[in-house]
Amino acid sequence: MWKIGGGNFLSNNRSLINYKAINEAKYLSVENAYRYRPILRYFYEQQQRLRYWLRPEEILQAVKERMEPSEASAYTEDLLQLDLQQLYDWGNLQRKQSGKVNKIEDFKKKRYRYQASPYTIKFERLIEDLEEMGDTYGGSLEATQFDKLVETLRFLTRLGRVSFPKPGERPRFEMEDWTDEKLYHWWSELYELFRKVTNNARDYMANLDSVQIEDVMMTEQFLLYKDKVTDYLRRFMMGLQRSSYQIEGLLAQVNRDLLDDILQRVASYEVSIPRFDTAALVKEDLVKRYYDQWEGIWQWFLGDGSGRGSDLEDLQRETNEAIRRIARYAQRMGERQSSMRSRRADYLYLAKWFASTESVKEAHCLSAAVFGISRMRHMWVESPKTTEDIYSTIWDMKPAEYVVKPRIHEYRERTRPSKIDSKDEEKKAMLAEHLKLKAERQARLNQIFAGNRVSVRELPVIEPFVRQTLLGWIGKSMASPAGEGKTDNGRRFKVVDSGTGERVRLQCTDGVLEMPDYVLYFMDESKVKR
C-alpha cells in the first residue's frame, strides 16, 4: 500500500460527494420535454460549430423545424420565451442583454442572447452517444490497447542516460528530466488509456452476457458468426496474457520515490493552469486523486491483497466462459438442425444404392453396414463419482454393475416408497479426501521445487500431476516475453533454456517425456516491493 506523510494515504475515507438533485437534468423527463429537448439540442449543435450565443428568433425557427407540423404551428414566440425562462431557472441556459436597442419596446422586453451551460453540453453529448450506441453495451476487446499501456508504463522504469547512484541512493530516471507539462500529459494519457481499455472490456463482456445476445445465439444466423466471435475472443486472450505479465512486472518495479515526485509535479502543473470560472484547485486534493487513480490501476492488475483476486483475472475467466458458452450454443443449434433436417434425399440415395446391387447377399451386407448401427444398445449405469481429478481417465474408475431386466410382458419391477437420502456424510468424506489429496500434492510440489533453482535434468521420478503442473508453468513463461510467470500460491518464477541445446528425458511414473533442458529460477517475493 502506498503511503505519504507517515500515514495511510489511500484509505477508504474519501471526500464526501454532495448528492443533491440535479436541476439541469429535469428537462429530459418533464411534461414539456418535447419542447425543451429540441431547444437544447440546437444549442449543442451550434456549440459544436463554435457558435455560443444565440438569439430567440433563430432558436424559434430551428425548434419549429424539429417539431411535428401540428405542434410547430401552435408554438409561438411567447411560448418560446416561457421555455427559455424555465431553462434559465433550471440552470440549462445562461443569458446576457443583447447590445443596443432602437426602440423603447425592445428595451422593456429585455431581449437576451442565450448560451448553453456546461452541464447541458455534457448531457447532450452523453445523450448523443447513447443514441448512437442503441440498446447494446458496445465496447471492444482490443489487445493492442494493452500493448500501448505497456509502452506508456515503461517510462516509469527507464533510467536516465547518466545515472551513477552512490551507495544508498536511488538511480536517476529519464522522466525526472521531463518538464512538468510533459509529465502532466503523460499521466493524463496513462490514466485515460487505462480507463478506455477497462471500460471497453467491461462493456463488451456485459454485451455478451446480455439478454439480447442470448436471444441472438438461439437463432440460426448465429452459426455464421460463431467462428468469428470465438476467434476474436481467443486472439484477445492470447494478447492479454502476453501483456498482463509485462504490466505486472512493470508495476512491481516502479520506484516509490519516483512516483511521489511525479505526482507532486503533475499536481503542481494542473494547479498552475489558469481557470477563470472555477474555484482554485488544492494541490493536496489533486495528489490524493492521482494516488487513488494509481491504486485503481494497481488493483486492477495485481489485486488488493485480500485474496479475492484481481479484475484482470476476472476478465480472463469471463472471456473463457464466454468462449465455452458460445460453443455450447453452437452445439445445440447444430443438434437442432440435424434433428429437423429431412432425410428424404438420403433415403432416395440408399434406395438407388440397393437397386444397383447384383445379389441378395450383397444387399444384406449393405443393409448390415447401413442399418446395423441403429441396433446398438447404450448402457447407462448410475454410479457415484469417485474422484474430482480432471486428468483421470475411464480406465482409472472402478467397474459398475448393470442389472439386465427380463424381456417378458408379465415382468413388473418392484416399486418401493421413494425417499430422499441425505448424503451429507458422503459429501464431507469426499471433501475431506479431496482436501487431503490436494494437501499431499502441494506438499509434493513444495518438496520437489523447494530451492530457488530447479533444473528439469535433475528432477527425480515424478507423478503425472507434477508433470502437468510443470508444463503449465512452462506454458505461462513462454507466453510472457520476459519468460516470467506466477504459481497458484504466488511464487514468481522465470524459465530459461540451459543453452546446451540438448533434450532431456523426464522420468514419470506413467512414462517418459522428452523435452528441452529448461531451468526454473524462483524469485524471492520479499525483493518485489509494492
Coordinates of C-alpha atoms in Angstrom, one line a residue:
M1 CA 0.0 0.0 0.0
W2 CA 1.4 3.4 -1.0
K3 CA 1.8 5.9 1.9
I4 CA 2.7 9.5 2.1
G5 CA 3.3 11.9 5.0
G6 CA 3.6 9.0 7.5
G7 CA 0.0 7.9 7.2
N8 CA -2.1 5.6 5.0
F9 CA -2.7 7.9 2.1
L10 CA -5.0 5.6 0.2
S11 CA -7.5 4.9 3.0
N12 CA -11.2 4.4 2.3
N13 CA -12.0 7.8 3.9
R14 CA -12.7 9.6 0.6
S15 CA -14.2 13.1 0.4
L16 CA -18.0 13.1 0.6
I17 CA -19.9 13.8 -2.6
N18 CA -22.9 16.2 -2.4
Y19 CA -25.7 14.0 -3.8
K20 CA -28.1 16.9 -4.4
A21 CA -30.9 16.9 -7.0
I22 CA -29.5 17.9 -10.5
N23 CA -31.9 20.6 -11.8
E24 CA -30.1 20.7 -15.1
A25 CA -31.5 17.2 -15.9
K26 CA -35.1 18.0 -15.4
Y27 CA -35.7 19.0 -19.0
L28 CA -35.2 15.3 -20.0
S29 CA -38.3 13.9 -18.3
V30 CA -40.8 16.6 -17.5
E31 CA -44.2 17.1 -19.3
N32 CA -42.9 19.6 -21.9
A33 CA -39.7 17.7 -22.6
Y34 CA -40.7 17.5 -26.3
R35 CA -40.2 21.4 -26.4
Y36 CA -37.2 21.7 -24.1
R37 CA -35.1 19.0 -25.8
P38 CA -35.1 20.4 -29.3
I39 CA -34.1 23.8 -27.9
L40 CA -31.1 22.5 -26.0
R41 CA -30.1 20.1 -28.8
Y42 CA -30.0 23.1 -31.2
F43 CA -27.7 24.9 -28.7
Y44 CA -25.5 21.8 -28.5
E45 CA -25.2 21.6 -32.3
Q46 CA -24.4 25.3 -32.7
Q47 CA -21.8 25.0 -29.9
Q48 CA -20.1 22.3 -32.0
R49 CA -19.8 24.9 -34.8
L50 CA -18.3 27.4 -32.3
R51 CA -21.4 29.5 -32.1
Y52 CA -22.2 30.1 -28.4
W53 CA -24.6 33.0 -28.1
L54 CA -28.0 32.6 -29.9
R55 CA -31.0 34.9 -30.3
P56 CA -34.6 33.8 -29.7
E57 CA -35.5 34.4 -33.4
E58 CA -33.2 31.8 -34.7
I59 CA -34.0 29.4 -31.9
L60 CA -37.7 29.6 -32.7
Q61 CA -37.1 28.9 -36.3
A62 CA -34.8 25.9 -35.6
V63 CA -37.2 24.4 -33.0
K64 CA -40.2 24.6 -35.3
E65 CA -38.3 22.6 -37.9
R66 CA -37.8 19.8 -35.4
M67 CA -41.4 19.6 -34.4
E68 CA -44.4 17.9 -35.9
P69 CA -46.4 20.2 -38.2
S70 CA -49.3 20.4 -35.8
E71 CA -47.1 21.3 -32.9
A72 CA -44.9 23.7 -34.9
S73 CA -48.0 25.8 -35.9
A74 CA -49.1 26.2 -32.3
Y75 CA -45.6 27.1 -31.0
T76 CA -45.3 30.9 -30.7
E77 CA -42.6 33.3 -29.6
D78 CA -44.4 33.8 -26.3
L79 CA -44.2 30.0 -25.6
L80 CA -40.5 30.1 -26.5
Q81 CA -39.9 32.9 -24.1
L82 CA -41.6 30.9 -21.3
D83 CA -39.4 27.8 -22.2
L84 CA -36.2 29.9 -22.3
Q85 CA -37.1 31.4 -18.9
Q86 CA -37.7 27.9 -17.4
L87 CA -34.5 26.5 -18.8
Y88 CA -32.7 29.6 -17.4
D89 CA -34.2 28.9 -14.0
W90 CA -33.0 25.3 -14.1
G91 CA -29.5 26.3 -15.0
N92 CA -29.5 24.9 -18.5
L93 CA -29.1 28.3 -20.1
Q94 CA -27.0 31.4 -19.4
R95 CA -28.1 34.8 -20.8
K96 CA -27.0 38.4 -21.2
Q97 CA -28.6 41.5 -22.6
S98 CA -28.1 41.9 -26.3
G99 CA -26.3 45.1 -27.4
K100 CA -28.0 48.2 -28.4
V101 CA -31.7 48.7 -28.9
N102 CA -33.5 51.1 -31.2
K103 CA -37.0 51.2 -29.7
I104 CA -38.3 51.6 -26.2
E105 CA -40.3 48.4 -26.6
D106 CA -37.1 46.4 -27.2
F107 CA -35.6 47.9 -24.1
K108 CA -38.6 46.9 -22.0
K109 CA -38.7 43.4 -23.4
K110 CA -35.1 42.8 -22.2
R111 CA -34.0 41.0 -25.3
Y112 CA -31.4 38.4 -24.3
R113 CA -28.9 36.2 -26.0
Y114 CA -28.6 32.8 -24.6
Q115 CA -25.7 30.3 -24.2
A116 CA -25.9 26.6 -23.0
S117 CA -24.4 25.8 -19.7
P118 CA -21.5 23.3 -19.3
Y119 CA -23.9 20.7 -17.7
T120 CA -26.2 21.0 -20.6
I121 CA -23.5 20.4 -23.2
K122 CA -22.3 17.4 -21.2
F123 CA -25.8 16.0 -21.0
E124 CA -26.4 16.4 -24.7
R125 CA -23.1 14.9 -25.6
L126 CA -23.9 11.9 -23.5
I127 CA -27.4 11.5 -25.0
E128 CA -25.9 11.7 -28.5
D129 CA -23.5 8.8 -27.6
L130 CA -26.4 6.8 -26.1
E131 CA -28.4 7.3 -29.2
E132 CA -25.6 6.1 -31.4
M133 CA -25.0 3.1 -29.1
G134 CA -28.6 1.9 -29.2
D135 CA -29.7 -1.0 -26.9
T136 CA -26.2 -2.6 -26.8
Y137 CA -23.4 -2.0 -24.3
G138 CA -20.9 -1.6 -27.2
G139 CA -17.3 -1.9 -26.2
S140 CA -14.5 -4.0 -27.7
L141 CA -11.6 -6.3 -26.8
E142 CA -8.5 -4.9 -28.3
A143 CA -5.3 -6.5 -27.1
T144 CA -3.3 -3.7 -28.8
Q145 CA -4.6 -1.3 -26.2
F146 CA -2.9 -3.3 -23.6
D147 CA 0.3 -3.1 -25.6
K148 CA 0.0 0.7 -25.7
L149 CA -0.5 0.6 -21.9
V150 CA 2.7 -1.4 -21.6
E151 CA 4.7 1.1 -23.6
T152 CA 3.3 4.0 -21.5
L153 CA 4.2 2.3 -18.3
R154 CA 7.8 1.6 -19.4
F155 CA 8.7 5.2 -19.0
L156 CA 8.5 4.7 -15.2
T157 CA 11.3 2.2 -15.3
R158 CA 13.7 3.8 -17.8
L159 CA 16.9 5.1 -16.3
G160 CA 18.5 8.4 -17.3
R161 CA 21.4 8.5 -19.7
V162 CA 23.8 9.4 -16.9
S163 CA 22.8 7.5 -13.8
F164 CA 25.6 6.6 -11.4
P165 CA 24.0 6.4 -7.9
K166 CA 26.1 6.5 -4.8
P167 CA 25.7 3.7 -2.2
G168 CA 22.3 4.2 -0.5
E169 CA 21.0 6.5 -3.2
R170 CA 18.4 5.6 -5.9
P171 CA 19.3 5.8 -9.6
R172 CA 18.1 8.7 -11.7
F173 CA 15.3 8.1 -14.1
E174 CA 14.7 9.5 -17.5
M175 CA 11.3 11.0 -16.5
E176 CA 12.9 13.3 -14.0
D177 CA 14.4 15.3 -16.8
W178 CA 11.0 15.9 -18.3
T179 CA 9.1 19.2 -18.0
D180 CA 6.0 19.4 -15.8
E181 CA 3.9 19.9 -18.8
K182 CA 5.2 16.7 -20.4
L183 CA 4.7 14.8 -17.2
Y184 CA 1.1 16.1 -17.0
H185 CA 0.3 14.9 -20.5
W186 CA 1.9 11.6 -19.9
W187 CA -0.1 11.0 -16.7
S188 CA -3.4 12.0 -18.5
E189 CA -2.6 9.7 -21.4
L190 CA -1.8 6.8 -19.0
Y191 CA -5.0 7.0 -17.0
E192 CA -7.2 7.8 -20.0
L193 CA -5.7 4.7 -21.8
F194 CA -6.4 2.6 -18.7
R195 CA -10.0 3.8 -18.5
K196 CA -10.5 3.2 -22.2
V197 CA -9.1 -0.3 -22.0
T198 CA -11.0 -1.4 -18.9
N199 CA -14.3 0.3 -19.8
N200 CA -14.3 -1.2 -23.4
A201 CA -13.6 -4.7 -22.0
R202 CA -16.4 -4.4 -19.4
D203 CA -18.9 -3.1 -21.9
Y204 CA -18.1 -5.9 -24.4
M205 CA -18.3 -8.7 -21.8
A206 CA -21.6 -7.2 -20.5
N207 CA -22.9 -7.1 -24.1
L208 CA -22.0 -10.8 -24.5
D209 CA -23.9 -11.6 -21.3
S210 CA -27.0 -9.6 -22.1
V211 CA -30.4 -10.9 -22.8
Q212 CA -30.4 -9.6 -26.4
I213 CA -27.2 -11.5 -27.3
E214 CA -28.6 -14.7 -25.7
D215 CA -31.7 -14.3 -28.0
V216 CA -29.4 -13.9 -31.0
M217 CA -27.4 -17.0 -30.0
M218 CA -30.6 -19.1 -30.3
T219 CA -31.1 -18.2 -34.0
E220 CA -29.7 -20.0 -37.0
Q221 CA -27.8 -16.9 -38.2
F222 CA -25.6 -17.1 -35.1
L223 CA -23.8 -20.2 -36.6
L224 CA -22.4 -17.9 -39.3
Y225 CA -20.7 -15.6 -36.8
K226 CA -19.7 -18.2 -34.2
D227 CA -16.2 -18.8 -35.6
K228 CA -15.5 -15.1 -35.9
V229 CA -16.6 -14.4 -32.4
T230 CA -14.6 -17.2 -30.8
D231 CA -11.5 -16.4 -32.9
Y232 CA -11.8 -12.8 -31.8
L233 CA -12.0 -13.8 -28.1
R234 CA -9.1 -16.3 -28.4
R235 CA -6.9 -13.7 -30.0
F236 CA -7.8 -11.2 -27.3
M237 CA -6.9 -13.8 -24.6
M238 CA -3.5 -14.5 -26.2
G239 CA -2.7 -10.8 -26.3
L240 CA -4.0 -10.2 -22.8
Q241 CA -1.8 -13.0 -21.4
R242 CA 1.2 -11.6 -23.2
S243 CA 0.7 -8.1 -22.0
S244 CA -0.6 -8.8 -18.4
Y245 CA 2.7 -10.4 -17.3
Q246 CA 4.6 -7.4 -18.6
I247 CA 2.3 -4.9 -16.9
E248 CA 2.5 -6.8 -13.6
G249 CA 6.3 -6.8 -13.8
L250 CA 6.4 -3.1 -14.6
L251 CA 4.1 -2.1 -11.8
A252 CA 6.2 -4.1 -9.3
Q253 CA 9.4 -2.3 -10.5
V254 CA 8.1 1.2 -10.1
N255 CA 10.2 3.2 -7.6
R256 CA 8.1 4.8 -4.9
D257 CA 10.1 8.0 -4.6
L258 CA 10.0 8.5 -8.3
L259 CA 6.2 8.1 -8.3
D260 CA 5.8 10.5 -5.4
D261 CA 7.9 13.1 -7.2
I262 CA 6.0 12.7 -10.5
L263 CA 2.5 13.0 -8.9
Q264 CA 3.6 16.1 -7.0
R265 CA 4.9 17.8 -10.1
V266 CA 1.8 16.8 -12.1
A267 CA -0.5 18.3 -9.4
S268 CA 1.6 21.5 -9.3
Y269 CA 1.3 21.9 -13.1
E270 CA -2.5 21.4 -13.0
V271 CA -2.8 24.0 -10.3
S272 CA -0.8 26.4 -12.4
I273 CA -3.3 26.1 -15.3
P274 CA -5.4 29.4 -15.4
R275 CA -9.1 28.8 -14.9
F276 CA -11.3 31.8 -14.5
D277 CA -14.7 30.3 -13.9
T278 CA -13.9 27.6 -11.3
A279 CA -12.6 27.6 -7.7
A280 CA -8.9 27.3 -7.1
L281 CA -7.6 23.8 -7.1
V282 CA -5.9 22.4 -4.0
K283 CA -2.7 20.6 -4.7
E284 CA -3.1 18.1 -1.8
D285 CA -6.6 17.1 -3.2
L286 CA -5.1 16.6 -6.6
V287 CA -2.3 14.4 -5.3
K288 CA -4.8 12.3 -3.4
R289 CA -6.9 11.9 -6.5
Y290 CA -3.8 10.8 -8.5
Y291 CA -2.8 8.3 -5.9
D292 CA -6.4 6.9 -5.9
Q293 CA -6.1 6.5 -9.7
W294 CA -2.7 4.8 -9.4
E295 CA -4.2 2.4 -6.8
G296 CA -7.0 1.6 -9.2
I297 CA -4.5 0.6 -11.9
W298 CA -2.5 -1.5 -9.4
Q299 CA -5.6 -3.3 -8.0
W300 CA -7.0 -4.0 -11.5
F301 CA -3.9 -5.9 -12.5
L302 CA -2.5 -7.2 -9.2
G303 CA -5.5 -7.2 -6.8
D304 CA -6.0 -5.5 -3.4
G305 CA -4.2 -8.2 -1.4
S306 CA -7.3 -9.5 0.2
G307 CA -7.2 -12.8 -1.7
R308 CA -10.2 -12.1 -3.9
G309 CA -8.1 -11.8 -7.0
S310 CA -7.7 -9.0 -9.5
D311 CA -10.1 -7.6 -12.1
L312 CA -7.7 -8.9 -14.7
E313 CA -8.2 -12.5 -13.6
D314 CA -12.0 -11.9 -13.6
L315 CA -11.8 -10.7 -17.2
Q316 CA -9.8 -13.7 -18.2
R317 CA -12.3 -16.0 -16.5
E318 CA -15.3 -14.3 -18.1
T319 CA -13.6 -14.5 -21.5
N320 CA -13.0 -18.2 -21.2
E321 CA -16.6 -18.7 -20.0
A322 CA -17.9 -16.7 -23.0
I323 CA -16.0 -19.0 -25.4
R324 CA -17.4 -22.1 -23.7
R325 CA -20.9 -20.6 -23.7
I326 CA -20.7 -19.8 -27.4
A327 CA -19.5 -23.3 -28.2
R328 CA -22.4 -24.8 -26.2
Y329 CA -25.0 -22.7 -28.0
A330 CA -23.4 -23.6 -31.4
Q331 CA -23.6 -27.3 -30.5
R332 CA -27.2 -27.1 -29.5
M333 CA -28.1 -25.3 -32.7
G334 CA -26.2 -27.9 -34.8
E335 CA -28.1 -30.7 -33.0
R336 CA -31.4 -29.0 -33.5
Q337 CA -30.7 -28.5 -37.2
S338 CA -29.6 -32.1 -37.7
S339 CA -32.7 -33.5 -35.9
M340 CA -35.1 -31.3 -38.0
R341 CA -33.3 -32.0 -41.3
S342 CA -35.2 -34.0 -43.9
R343 CA -33.8 -37.4 -44.7
R344 CA -35.7 -37.8 -48.0
A345 CA -32.6 -37.3 -50.2
D346 CA -30.6 -39.7 -48.0
Y347 CA -33.2 -42.5 -48.3
L348 CA -33.5 -41.9 -52.1
Y349 CA -29.7 -42.3 -52.4
L350 CA -29.8 -45.5 -50.4
A351 CA -32.7 -46.9 -52.5
K352 CA -30.7 -46.4 -55.7
W353 CA -27.7 -48.0 -53.9
F354 CA -29.7 -51.0 -53.0
A355 CA -31.2 -51.2 -56.6
S356 CA -27.7 -51.3 -58.0
T357 CA -26.7 -54.4 -56.0
E358 CA -26.3 -57.6 -58.1
S359 CA -27.3 -60.2 -55.5
V360 CA -29.3 -60.5 -52.3
K361 CA -26.2 -61.4 -50.3
E362 CA -24.6 -58.1 -51.4
A363 CA -27.8 -56.3 -50.4
H364 CA -27.7 -58.0 -47.0
C365 CA -24.1 -56.8 -46.5
L366 CA -25.1 -53.3 -47.4
S367 CA -28.1 -53.4 -45.1
A368 CA -25.9 -54.6 -42.2
A369 CA -23.4 -51.8 -42.8
V370 CA -26.1 -49.1 -43.1
F371 CA -28.7 -50.1 -40.6
G372 CA -26.7 -52.3 -38.2
I373 CA -25.5 -49.4 -36.1
S374 CA -29.1 -48.4 -35.4
R375 CA -29.5 -51.6 -33.3
M376 CA -26.6 -50.7 -30.9
R377 CA -27.7 -50.6 -27.3
H378 CA -26.3 -47.9 -25.0
M379 CA -26.0 -48.9 -21.3
W380 CA -26.3 -46.2 -18.7
V381 CA -25.0 -47.0 -15.2
E382 CA -25.7 -44.7 -12.2
S383 CA -22.6 -44.9 -10.0
P384 CA -21.2 -42.4 -7.6
K385 CA -18.4 -40.1 -8.6
T386 CA -15.2 -41.3 -7.0
T387 CA -12.7 -38.5 -8.0
E388 CA -12.6 -34.8 -8.9
D389 CA -9.3 -35.2 -10.8
I390 CA -9.8 -33.7 -14.3
Y391 CA -6.9 -35.7 -15.6
S392 CA -8.4 -39.1 -14.6
T393 CA -9.5 -41.4 -17.4
I394 CA -12.3 -44.0 -17.6
W395 CA -9.7 -46.8 -17.1
D396 CA -9.0 -45.4 -13.6
M397 CA -12.6 -45.8 -12.5
K398 CA -14.0 -48.8 -10.7
P399 CA -16.3 -51.1 -12.7
A400 CA -20.1 -50.8 -12.0
E401 CA -22.8 -53.4 -12.2
Y402 CA -25.7 -53.3 -14.8
V403 CA -28.8 -55.2 -14.0
V404 CA -30.5 -56.8 -17.0
K405 CA -34.3 -56.9 -16.9
P406 CA -36.2 -59.9 -18.2
R407 CA -37.7 -59.4 -21.7
I408 CA -41.2 -60.8 -20.9
H409 CA -44.5 -58.9 -20.8
E410 CA -45.6 -60.1 -17.4
Y411 CA -42.5 -58.7 -15.7
R412 CA -43.1 -55.8 -13.5
E413 CA -40.3 -54.1 -11.5
R414 CA -40.9 -53.9 -7.8
T415 CA -41.6 -50.4 -6.6
R416 CA -40.7 -49.1 -3.2
P417 CA -41.7 -45.9 -1.5
S418 CA -39.2 -43.2 -2.6
K419 CA -37.3 -41.2 -0.1
I420 CA -34.7 -38.5 -0.1
D421 CA -31.4 -39.8 1.1
S422 CA -29.1 -37.4 2.9
K423 CA -25.6 -37.7 1.6
D424 CA -24.0 -35.1 3.9
E425 CA -21.6 -37.7 5.3
E426 CA -20.6 -38.9 1.9
K427 CA -20.0 -35.3 0.8
K428 CA -18.0 -34.5 3.8
A429 CA -15.9 -37.6 3.3
M430 CA -15.3 -36.8 -0.4
L431 CA -14.4 -33.2 0.5
A432 CA -12.0 -34.4 3.2
E433 CA -10.4 -36.8 0.8
H434 CA -10.1 -34.1 -1.9
L435 CA -8.5 -31.7 0.6
K436 CA -6.2 -34.4 1.8
L437 CA -5.2 -35.2 -1.8
K438 CA -4.7 -31.6 -2.6
A439 CA -2.5 -31.0 0.5
E440 CA -0.4 -34.1 -0.3
R441 CA 0.1 -32.9 -3.9
Q442 CA 1.1 -29.4 -2.7
A443 CA 3.5 -30.9 -0.2
R444 CA 5.0 -33.0 -3.0
L445 CA 5.3 -29.9 -5.2
N446 CA 7.0 -28.0 -2.3
Q447 CA 9.4 -30.8 -1.8
I448 CA 10.4 -31.1 -5.5
F449 CA 10.6 -27.3 -6.1
A450 CA 11.9 -26.2 -2.7
G451 CA 15.0 -24.5 -4.0
N452 CA 15.4 -21.2 -5.9
R453 CA 16.9 -23.1 -8.9
V454 CA 15.3 -26.3 -10.3
S455 CA 16.7 -28.0 -13.4
V456 CA 14.5 -30.4 -15.4
R457 CA 17.5 -32.6 -16.0
E458 CA 18.0 -33.0 -12.2
L459 CA 14.3 -33.9 -11.3
P460 CA 13.6 -37.3 -9.8
V461 CA 10.9 -39.6 -11.0
I462 CA 7.7 -37.5 -10.7
E463 CA 4.0 -38.2 -10.7
P464 CA 1.6 -37.2 -13.6
F465 CA 0.2 -34.2 -11.6
V466 CA 3.7 -32.9 -11.1
R467 CA 4.3 -33.1 -14.8
Q468 CA 1.1 -31.3 -15.6
T469 CA 2.0 -28.5 -13.1
L470 CA 5.5 -28.2 -14.6
L471 CA 4.2 -28.0 -18.2
G472 CA 1.6 -25.4 -17.1
W473 CA 4.4 -23.2 -15.6
I474 CA 6.5 -23.5 -18.7
G475 CA 3.5 -22.5 -20.8
K476 CA 2.9 -19.4 -18.7
S477 CA 6.6 -18.4 -19.1
M478 CA 6.5 -18.9 -22.9
A479 CA 3.5 -16.6 -23.1
S480 CA 5.5 -13.9 -21.4
P481 CA 8.2 -12.0 -23.3
A482 CA 10.3 -11.8 -20.2
G483 CA 9.9 -15.6 -19.6
E484 CA 8.3 -15.0 -16.2
G485 CA 5.2 -16.4 -14.5
K486 CA 3.5 -16.9 -11.2
T487 CA 2.4 -20.1 -9.5
D488 CA -1.0 -20.6 -7.9
N489 CA 0.3 -19.8 -4.5
G490 CA 2.0 -16.6 -5.6
R491 CA 5.7 -17.6 -6.2
R492 CA 7.2 -15.8 -9.1
F493 CA 9.5 -17.8 -11.4
K494 CA 11.5 -17.4 -14.6
V495 CA 12.1 -20.2 -17.1
V496 CA 15.3 -20.1 -19.2
D497 CA 16.9 -22.6 -21.6
S498 CA 20.1 -24.1 -20.3
G499 CA 21.8 -23.3 -23.6
T500 CA 23.2 -26.8 -24.1
G501 CA 20.8 -27.5 -27.0
E502 CA 20.2 -31.0 -25.6
R503 CA 16.9 -32.6 -24.9
V504 CA 16.4 -34.4 -21.6
R505 CA 14.2 -37.3 -20.7
L506 CA 11.9 -36.6 -17.8
Q507 CA 11.1 -39.8 -15.9
C508 CA 7.5 -40.1 -14.8
T509 CA 5.6 -42.9 -13.1
D510 CA 3.5 -43.4 -16.2
G511 CA 6.1 -43.0 -18.9
V512 CA 9.0 -40.8 -20.2
L513 CA 8.7 -37.3 -21.6
E514 CA 11.4 -35.9 -23.8
M515 CA 11.7 -32.1 -23.6
P516 CA 14.2 -29.2 -23.8
D517 CA 16.7 -28.7 -21.0
Y518 CA 14.9 -26.0 -19.1
V519 CA 15.9 -24.4 -15.8
L520 CA 13.4 -22.7 -13.4
Y521 CA 14.5 -19.8 -11.2
F522 CA 12.1 -18.9 -8.3
M523 CA 12.4 -15.2 -7.3
D524 CA 12.3 -14.0 -3.7
E525 CA 8.9 -12.3 -3.1
S526 CA 10.4 -10.0 -0.5
K527 CA 12.5 -8.3 -3.2
V528 CA 9.4 -7.3 -5.0
K529 CA 8.2 -4.1 -3.3
R530 CA 4.8 -2.6 -3.8

